Short mmCIF file of C-alpha atoms in Angstrom, two decimals:
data_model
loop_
_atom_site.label_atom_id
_atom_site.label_comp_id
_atom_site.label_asym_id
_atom_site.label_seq_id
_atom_site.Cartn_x
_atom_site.Cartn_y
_atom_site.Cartn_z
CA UNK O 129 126.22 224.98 37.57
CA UNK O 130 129.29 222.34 37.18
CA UNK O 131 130.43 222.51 33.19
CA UNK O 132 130.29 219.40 31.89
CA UNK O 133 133.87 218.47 30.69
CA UNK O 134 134.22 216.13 27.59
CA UNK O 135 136.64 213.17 27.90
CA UNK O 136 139.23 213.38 25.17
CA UNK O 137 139.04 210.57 22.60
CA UNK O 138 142.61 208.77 22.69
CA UNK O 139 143.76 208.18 19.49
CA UNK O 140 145.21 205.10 19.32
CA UNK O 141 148.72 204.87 17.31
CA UNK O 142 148.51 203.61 14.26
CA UNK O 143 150.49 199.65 14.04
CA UNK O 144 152.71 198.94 11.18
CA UNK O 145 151.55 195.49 10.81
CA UNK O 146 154.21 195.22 8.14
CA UNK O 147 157.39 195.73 10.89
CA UNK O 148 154.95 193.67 13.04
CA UNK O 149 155.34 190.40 10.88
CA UNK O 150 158.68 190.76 10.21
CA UNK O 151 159.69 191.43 13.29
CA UNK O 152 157.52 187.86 14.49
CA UNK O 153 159.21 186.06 11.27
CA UNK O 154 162.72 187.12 12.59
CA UNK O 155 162.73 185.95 16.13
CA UNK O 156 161.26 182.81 14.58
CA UNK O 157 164.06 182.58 12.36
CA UNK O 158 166.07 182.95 15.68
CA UNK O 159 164.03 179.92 17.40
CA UNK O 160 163.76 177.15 14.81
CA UNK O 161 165.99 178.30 11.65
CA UNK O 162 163.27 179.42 9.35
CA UNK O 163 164.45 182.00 6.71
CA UNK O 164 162.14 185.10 6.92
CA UNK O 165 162.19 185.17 2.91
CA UNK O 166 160.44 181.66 3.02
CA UNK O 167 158.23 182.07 5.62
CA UNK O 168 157.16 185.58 3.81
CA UNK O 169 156.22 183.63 0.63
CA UNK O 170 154.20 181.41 2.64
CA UNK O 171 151.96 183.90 4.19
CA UNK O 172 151.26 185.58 0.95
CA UNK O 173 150.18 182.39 0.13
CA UNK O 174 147.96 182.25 2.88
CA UNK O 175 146.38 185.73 2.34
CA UNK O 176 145.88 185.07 -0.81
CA UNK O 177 144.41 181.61 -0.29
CA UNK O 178 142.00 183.57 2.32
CA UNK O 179 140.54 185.95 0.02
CA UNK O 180 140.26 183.19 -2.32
CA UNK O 181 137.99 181.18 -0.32
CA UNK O 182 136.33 184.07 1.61
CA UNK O 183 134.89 185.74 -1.57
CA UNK O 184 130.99 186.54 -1.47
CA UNK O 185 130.65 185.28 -5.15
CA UNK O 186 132.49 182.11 -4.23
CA UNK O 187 134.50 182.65 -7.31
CA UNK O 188 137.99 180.64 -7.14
CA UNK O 189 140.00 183.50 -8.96
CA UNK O 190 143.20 182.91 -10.41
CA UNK O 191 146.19 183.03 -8.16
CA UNK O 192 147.76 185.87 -10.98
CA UNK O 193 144.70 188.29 -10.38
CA UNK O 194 145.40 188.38 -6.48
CA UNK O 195 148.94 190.26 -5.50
CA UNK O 196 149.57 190.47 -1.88
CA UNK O 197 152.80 193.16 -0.54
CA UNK O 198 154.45 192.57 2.31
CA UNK O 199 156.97 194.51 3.45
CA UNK O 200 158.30 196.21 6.63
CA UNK O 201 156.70 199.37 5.42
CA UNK O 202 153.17 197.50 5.73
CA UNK O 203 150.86 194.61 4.32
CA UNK O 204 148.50 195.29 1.43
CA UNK O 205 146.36 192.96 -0.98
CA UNK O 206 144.90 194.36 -4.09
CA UNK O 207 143.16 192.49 -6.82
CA UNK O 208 143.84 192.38 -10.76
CA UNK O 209 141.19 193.40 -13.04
CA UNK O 210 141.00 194.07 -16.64
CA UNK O 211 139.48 197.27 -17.59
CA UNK O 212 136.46 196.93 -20.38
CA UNK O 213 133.81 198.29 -22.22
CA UNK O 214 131.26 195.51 -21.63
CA UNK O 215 131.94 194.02 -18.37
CA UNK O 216 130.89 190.00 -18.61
CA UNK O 217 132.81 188.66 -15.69
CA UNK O 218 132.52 191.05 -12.75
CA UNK O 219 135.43 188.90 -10.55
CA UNK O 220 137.83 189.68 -13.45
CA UNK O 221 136.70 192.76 -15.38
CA UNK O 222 136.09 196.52 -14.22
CA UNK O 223 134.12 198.93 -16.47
CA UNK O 224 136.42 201.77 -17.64
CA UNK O 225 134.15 204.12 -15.95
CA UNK O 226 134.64 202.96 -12.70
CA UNK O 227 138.24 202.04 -13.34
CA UNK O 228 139.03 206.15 -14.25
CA UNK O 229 137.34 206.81 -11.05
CA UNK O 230 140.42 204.46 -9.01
CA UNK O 231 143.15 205.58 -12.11
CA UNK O 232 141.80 208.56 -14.20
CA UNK O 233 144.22 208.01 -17.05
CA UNK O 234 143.29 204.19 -17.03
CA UNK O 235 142.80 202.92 -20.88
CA UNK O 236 140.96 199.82 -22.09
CA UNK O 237 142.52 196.58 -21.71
CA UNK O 238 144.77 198.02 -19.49
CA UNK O 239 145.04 195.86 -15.91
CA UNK O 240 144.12 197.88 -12.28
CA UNK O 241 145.08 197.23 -9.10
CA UNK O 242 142.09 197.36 -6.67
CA UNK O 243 142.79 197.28 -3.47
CA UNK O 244 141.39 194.43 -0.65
CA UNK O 245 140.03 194.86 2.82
CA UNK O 246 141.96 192.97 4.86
CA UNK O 247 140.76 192.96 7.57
CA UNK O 248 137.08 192.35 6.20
CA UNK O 249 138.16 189.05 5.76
CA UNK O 250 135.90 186.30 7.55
CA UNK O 251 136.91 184.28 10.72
CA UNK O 252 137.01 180.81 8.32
CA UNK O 253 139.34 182.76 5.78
CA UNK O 254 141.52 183.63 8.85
CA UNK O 255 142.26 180.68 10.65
CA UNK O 256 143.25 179.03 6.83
CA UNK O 257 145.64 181.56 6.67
CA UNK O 258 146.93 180.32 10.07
CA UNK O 259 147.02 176.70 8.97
CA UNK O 260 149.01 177.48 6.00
CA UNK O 261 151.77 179.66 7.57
CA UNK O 262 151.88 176.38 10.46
CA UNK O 263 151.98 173.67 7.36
CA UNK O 264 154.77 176.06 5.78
CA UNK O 265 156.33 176.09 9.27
CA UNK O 266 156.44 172.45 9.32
CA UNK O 267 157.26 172.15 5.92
CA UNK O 268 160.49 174.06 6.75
CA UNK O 269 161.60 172.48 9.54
CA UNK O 270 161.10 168.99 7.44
CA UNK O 271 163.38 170.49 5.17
CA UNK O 272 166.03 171.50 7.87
CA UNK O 273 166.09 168.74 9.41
CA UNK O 274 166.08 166.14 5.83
CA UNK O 275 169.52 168.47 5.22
CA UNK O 276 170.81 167.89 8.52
CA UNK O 277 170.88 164.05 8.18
CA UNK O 278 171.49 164.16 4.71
CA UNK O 279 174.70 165.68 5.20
CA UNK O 280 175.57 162.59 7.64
CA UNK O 281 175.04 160.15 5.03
CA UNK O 282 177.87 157.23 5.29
CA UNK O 283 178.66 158.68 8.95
CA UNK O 284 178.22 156.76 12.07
CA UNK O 285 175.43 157.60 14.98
CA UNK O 286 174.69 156.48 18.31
CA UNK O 287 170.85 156.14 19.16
CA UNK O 288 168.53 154.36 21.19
CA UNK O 289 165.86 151.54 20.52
CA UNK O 290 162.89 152.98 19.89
CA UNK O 291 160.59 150.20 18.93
CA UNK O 292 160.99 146.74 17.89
CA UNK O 293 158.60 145.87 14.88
CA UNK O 294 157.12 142.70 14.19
CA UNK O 295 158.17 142.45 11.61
CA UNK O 296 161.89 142.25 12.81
CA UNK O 297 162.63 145.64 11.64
CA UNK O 298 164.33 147.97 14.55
CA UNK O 299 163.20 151.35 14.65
CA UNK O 300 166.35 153.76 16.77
CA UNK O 301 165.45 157.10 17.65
CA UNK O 302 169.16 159.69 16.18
CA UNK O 303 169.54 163.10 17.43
CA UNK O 304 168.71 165.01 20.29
CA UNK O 305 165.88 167.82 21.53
CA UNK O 306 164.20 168.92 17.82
CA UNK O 307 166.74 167.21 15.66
CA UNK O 308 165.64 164.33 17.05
CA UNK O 309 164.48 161.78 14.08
CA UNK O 310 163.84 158.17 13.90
CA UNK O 311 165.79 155.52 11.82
CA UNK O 312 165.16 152.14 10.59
CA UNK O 313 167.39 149.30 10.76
CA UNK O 314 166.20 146.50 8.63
CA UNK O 315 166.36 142.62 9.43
CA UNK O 316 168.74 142.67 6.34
CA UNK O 317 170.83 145.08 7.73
CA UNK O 318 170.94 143.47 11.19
CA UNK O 319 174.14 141.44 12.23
CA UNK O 320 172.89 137.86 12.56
CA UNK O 321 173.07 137.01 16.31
CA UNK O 322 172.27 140.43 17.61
CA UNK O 323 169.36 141.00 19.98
CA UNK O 324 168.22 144.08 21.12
CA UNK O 325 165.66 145.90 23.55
CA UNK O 326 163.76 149.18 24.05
CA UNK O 327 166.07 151.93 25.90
CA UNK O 328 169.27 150.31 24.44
CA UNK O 329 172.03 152.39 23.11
CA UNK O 330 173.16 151.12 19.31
CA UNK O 331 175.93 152.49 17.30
CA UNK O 332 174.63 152.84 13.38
CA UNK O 333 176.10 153.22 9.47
CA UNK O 334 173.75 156.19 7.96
CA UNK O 335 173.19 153.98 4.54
CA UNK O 336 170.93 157.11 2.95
CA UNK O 337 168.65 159.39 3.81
CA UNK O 338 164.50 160.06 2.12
CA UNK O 339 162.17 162.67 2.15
CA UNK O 340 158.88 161.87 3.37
CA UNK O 341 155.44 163.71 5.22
CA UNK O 342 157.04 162.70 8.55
CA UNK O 343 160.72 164.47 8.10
CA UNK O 344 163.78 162.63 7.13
CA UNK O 345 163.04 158.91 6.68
CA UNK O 346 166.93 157.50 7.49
CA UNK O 347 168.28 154.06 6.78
CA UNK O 348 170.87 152.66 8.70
CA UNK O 349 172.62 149.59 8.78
CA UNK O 350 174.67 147.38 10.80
CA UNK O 351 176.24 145.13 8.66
CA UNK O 352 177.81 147.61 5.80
CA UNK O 353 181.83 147.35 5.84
CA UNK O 354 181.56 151.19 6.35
CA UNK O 355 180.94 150.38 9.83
CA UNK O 356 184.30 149.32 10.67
CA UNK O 357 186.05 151.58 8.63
CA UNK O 358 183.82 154.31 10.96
CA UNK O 359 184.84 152.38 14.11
CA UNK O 360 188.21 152.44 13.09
CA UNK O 361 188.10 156.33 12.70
CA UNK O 362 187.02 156.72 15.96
CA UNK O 363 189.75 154.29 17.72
CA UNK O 364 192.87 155.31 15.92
CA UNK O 365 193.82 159.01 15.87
CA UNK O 366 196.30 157.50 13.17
CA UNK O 367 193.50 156.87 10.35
CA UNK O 368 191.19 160.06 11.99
CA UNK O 369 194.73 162.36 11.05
CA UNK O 370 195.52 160.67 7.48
CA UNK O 371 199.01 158.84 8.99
CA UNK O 372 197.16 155.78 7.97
CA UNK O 373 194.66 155.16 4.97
CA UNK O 374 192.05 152.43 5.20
CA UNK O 375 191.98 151.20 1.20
CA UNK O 376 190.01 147.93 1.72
CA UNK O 377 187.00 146.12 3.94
CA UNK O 378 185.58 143.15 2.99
CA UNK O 379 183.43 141.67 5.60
CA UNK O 380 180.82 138.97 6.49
CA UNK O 381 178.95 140.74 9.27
CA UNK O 382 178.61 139.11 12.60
CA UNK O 383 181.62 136.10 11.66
CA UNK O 384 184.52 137.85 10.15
CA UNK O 385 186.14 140.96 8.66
CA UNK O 386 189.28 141.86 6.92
CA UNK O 387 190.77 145.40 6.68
CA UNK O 388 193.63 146.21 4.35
CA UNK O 389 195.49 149.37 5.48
CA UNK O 390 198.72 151.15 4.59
CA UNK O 391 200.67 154.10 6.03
CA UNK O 392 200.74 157.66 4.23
CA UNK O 393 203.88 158.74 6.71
CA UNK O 394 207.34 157.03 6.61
CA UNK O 395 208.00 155.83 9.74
CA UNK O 396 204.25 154.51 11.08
CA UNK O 397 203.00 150.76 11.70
CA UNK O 398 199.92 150.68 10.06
CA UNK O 399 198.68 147.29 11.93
CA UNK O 400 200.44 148.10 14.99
CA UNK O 401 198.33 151.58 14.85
CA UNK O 402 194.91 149.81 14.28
CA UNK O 403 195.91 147.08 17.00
CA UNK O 404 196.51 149.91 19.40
CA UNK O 405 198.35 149.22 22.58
CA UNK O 406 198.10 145.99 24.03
CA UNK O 407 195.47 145.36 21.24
CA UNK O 408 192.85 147.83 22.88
CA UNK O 409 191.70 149.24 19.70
CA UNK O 410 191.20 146.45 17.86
CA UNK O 411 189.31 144.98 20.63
CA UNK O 412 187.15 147.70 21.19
CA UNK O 413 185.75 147.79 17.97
CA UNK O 414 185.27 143.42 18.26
CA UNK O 415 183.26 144.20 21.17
CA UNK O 416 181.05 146.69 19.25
CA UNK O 417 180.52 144.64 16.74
CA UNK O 418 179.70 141.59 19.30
CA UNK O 419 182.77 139.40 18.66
CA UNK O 420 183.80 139.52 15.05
CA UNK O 421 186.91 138.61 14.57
CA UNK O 422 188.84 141.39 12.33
CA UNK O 423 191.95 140.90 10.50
CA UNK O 424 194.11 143.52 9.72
CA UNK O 425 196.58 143.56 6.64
CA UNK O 426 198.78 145.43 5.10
CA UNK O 427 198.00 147.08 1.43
CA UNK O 428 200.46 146.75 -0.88
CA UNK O 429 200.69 148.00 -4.74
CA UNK O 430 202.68 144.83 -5.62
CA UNK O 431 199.30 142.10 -5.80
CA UNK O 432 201.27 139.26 -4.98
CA UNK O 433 202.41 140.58 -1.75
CA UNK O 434 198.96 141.75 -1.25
CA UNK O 435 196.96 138.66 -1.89
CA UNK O 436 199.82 137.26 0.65
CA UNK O 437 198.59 139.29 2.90
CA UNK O 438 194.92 139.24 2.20
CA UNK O 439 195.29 135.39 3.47
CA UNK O 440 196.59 135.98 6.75
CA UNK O 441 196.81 134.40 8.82
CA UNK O 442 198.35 131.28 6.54
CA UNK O 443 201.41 131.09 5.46
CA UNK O 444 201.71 131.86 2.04
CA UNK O 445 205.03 129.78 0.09
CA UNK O 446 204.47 131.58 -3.53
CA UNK O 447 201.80 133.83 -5.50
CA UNK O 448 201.87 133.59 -9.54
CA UNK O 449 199.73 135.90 -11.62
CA UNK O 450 197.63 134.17 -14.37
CA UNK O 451 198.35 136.57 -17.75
CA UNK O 452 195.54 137.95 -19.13
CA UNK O 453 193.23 137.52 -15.86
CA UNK O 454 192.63 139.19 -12.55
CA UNK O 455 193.33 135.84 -11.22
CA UNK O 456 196.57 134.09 -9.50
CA UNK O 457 197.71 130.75 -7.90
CA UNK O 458 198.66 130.62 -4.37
CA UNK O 459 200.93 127.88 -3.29
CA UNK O 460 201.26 127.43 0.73
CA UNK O 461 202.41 124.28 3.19
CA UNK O 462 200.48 121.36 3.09
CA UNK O 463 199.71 122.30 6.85
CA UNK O 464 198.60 125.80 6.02
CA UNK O 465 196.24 124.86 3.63
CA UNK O 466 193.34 124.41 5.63
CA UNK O 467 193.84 127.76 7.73
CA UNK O 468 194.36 129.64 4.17
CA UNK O 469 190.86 128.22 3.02
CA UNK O 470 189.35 128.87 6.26
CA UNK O 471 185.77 127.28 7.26
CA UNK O 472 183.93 126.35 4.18
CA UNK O 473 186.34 128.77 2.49
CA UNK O 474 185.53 131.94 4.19
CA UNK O 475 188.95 133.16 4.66
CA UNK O 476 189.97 132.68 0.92
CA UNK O 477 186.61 133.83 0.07
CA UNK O 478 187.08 137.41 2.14
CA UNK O 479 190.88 137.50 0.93
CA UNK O 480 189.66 137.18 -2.62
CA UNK O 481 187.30 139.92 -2.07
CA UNK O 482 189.55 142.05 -0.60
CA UNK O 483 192.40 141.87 -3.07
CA UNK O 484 189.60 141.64 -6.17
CA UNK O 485 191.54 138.61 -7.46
CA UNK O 486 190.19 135.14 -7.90
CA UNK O 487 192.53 132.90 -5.91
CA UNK O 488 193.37 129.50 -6.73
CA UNK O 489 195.11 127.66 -3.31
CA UNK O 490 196.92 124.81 -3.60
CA UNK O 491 198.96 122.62 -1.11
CA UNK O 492 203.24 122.53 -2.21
CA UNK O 493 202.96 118.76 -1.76
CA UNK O 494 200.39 118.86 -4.83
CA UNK O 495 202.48 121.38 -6.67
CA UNK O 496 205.70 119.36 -6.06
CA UNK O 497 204.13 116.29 -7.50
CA UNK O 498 202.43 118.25 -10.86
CA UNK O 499 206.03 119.85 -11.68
CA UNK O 500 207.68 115.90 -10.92
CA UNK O 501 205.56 113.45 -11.63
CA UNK O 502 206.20 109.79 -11.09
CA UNK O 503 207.45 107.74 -13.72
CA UNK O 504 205.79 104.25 -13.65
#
């Protein structure tokens, strides 16, 4: 007669689901950036939220009476009760009897640690686990990417049109792959003139940046005088290397724009360097900007050679300071005069916001005649 042989029960190893998560939490660390140490938080959050909700007595029980340990050594929950006499509240209190049985030399009022069934948690208790640690996931990567474009505040970006709103506002997707965000460029930040369609490529001034459910919420703008300092930067190695220092933009986006600049190294044309060869870097920031016309000055410490400057491209005969105001009078030729104010003023209105002086432009025939008048 055949013996009947017994099939040996396999034991099945025993899983460290502590080295399990951790190990999970690093490689997503490695994928999208997420410290471990925040991500552990948020699934003891989650466990505890689970137990929470999954209670037979339904009881919501204080967040401090629920302690959840994580480590790579393993995962266990226990609950906080307060050992008493007279038990009234059975979700908070444990009667010393049965507390001696967990802790023999347990005394009253003292608090216990009981431990939790984890894995007697329901199915519903589960999956709100899961939706926490994928909120705190998203959370995080919110917060990743709201530093990443913060730290690009006042910086210049290319993007694409998105979307064109109704409501005039352009919406330009910044970024690539999953730092990809979206931008707005408001009608008031729009230069006046400029159309644009979906798929087309638009350089952008990073005004500030918001937090909001969505990820970063960016402004950007198109008409800040930051933009051509930016454009600038990128055109002449000369201002990108400190040889030359832009001090000054004053601008009227989409007409005109003047730049004051001066030269940290002896021996360097700050104009010359903005101008670039055969005036290719100059131009090349006009034609980004759609035609503006830029003019480009040199600073100067003394303020009468500057507001000289500033009115370029007139012909200036004198500057006088007024005492006791940021003010001065600017004589030039009677056929200058016209080309100093510029159309309905804008040149002496862009000079005098360059220089921060109010300037007062007269013609030399006018001056001639105030300092000899006629004798009838």
């Amino acid at each position: 007669m055949a013996r009947a042989t017994r099939a040996k029960k396999q034991v099945q190893p025993e899983v460290n689901v502590g080295a399990e998560i951790f190990e999970s939490l690093r490689e997503l660390e490695k994928i999208k950036g997420i410290p471990v140490e925040y991500m552990v938080e948020r699934l003891k959050q989650a466990l505890m939220n689970a137990y929470r909700k999954d209670r037979e007595d339904h009881r919501d029980v204080p967040a401090e009476n629920v302690v959840v340990d994580l480590t790579e050594n393993g995962l266990a929950m226990f609950q906080v009760k307060t050992v008493v006499e007279d038990v009234e509240d059975t979700a908070l209190e444990i009667h010393i009897d049965a507390a001696k049985t967990l802790q023999p030399n347990i005394q009253l009022g003292d608090s216990i640690r009981i431990p939790i069934k984890i894995e007697a948690f329901g199915r519903i208790a589960a999956q709100t686990a899961k939706q926490v640690v994928i909120q705190g996931i998203r959370e995080a990567e919110r917060g990743a990417m709201y530093e990443s474009y913060s730290s690009k505040a006042q910086e210049l970006l290319t993007g694409t049109v998105l979307r064109l709103d109704p409501s005039g506002d352009i919406f330009v997707r910044i970024g690539q792959g999953n730092e990809a965000s979206d931008a707005v460029l408001r009608v008031s930040e729009q230069i006046p003139g400029e159309e644009y369609h979906e798929g087309d490529m638009i350089r952008v001034y990073v005004l500030e940046v918001h937090r909001s459910n969505r990820g970063p919420l960016v402004h950007v703008s198109r008409t800040h005088p930051n933009l051509v300092r930016r454009l600038f930067e990128l055109e002449t190695p000369e201002i990108a290397s400190g040889e030359v220092e832009v001090r000054n933009i004053a601008r009227e986006a989409g007409s005109r724009s003047k730049m004051a600049v001066r030269a940290t190294v002896e021996g360097v044309d700050p104009v010359g360097a903005c101008v670039g060869p055969r005036g290719g870097r100059v131009g090349a920031v006009v034609e980004e900007l759609h035609g503006e016309k830029i003019d480009i000055v040199v600073y100067s410490e003394d303020p009468c050679q500057y507001v000289a400057a500033a009115l370029s491209p007139a012909d200036v005969v004198s500057v006088t300071l007024v005492p006791g105001a940021k003010a001065c009078k600017v004589v030039v030729p009677d056929d200058q005069l016209s080309l100093a104010i510029g159309k309905e003023g804008q040149n002496a209105r862009l000079a005098a916001r360059l220089t921060s002086y109010k300037i007062d432009i007269k013609p030399e025939s006018q001056v001639h005649e105030e300092e000899n008048p006629v004798e009838l």
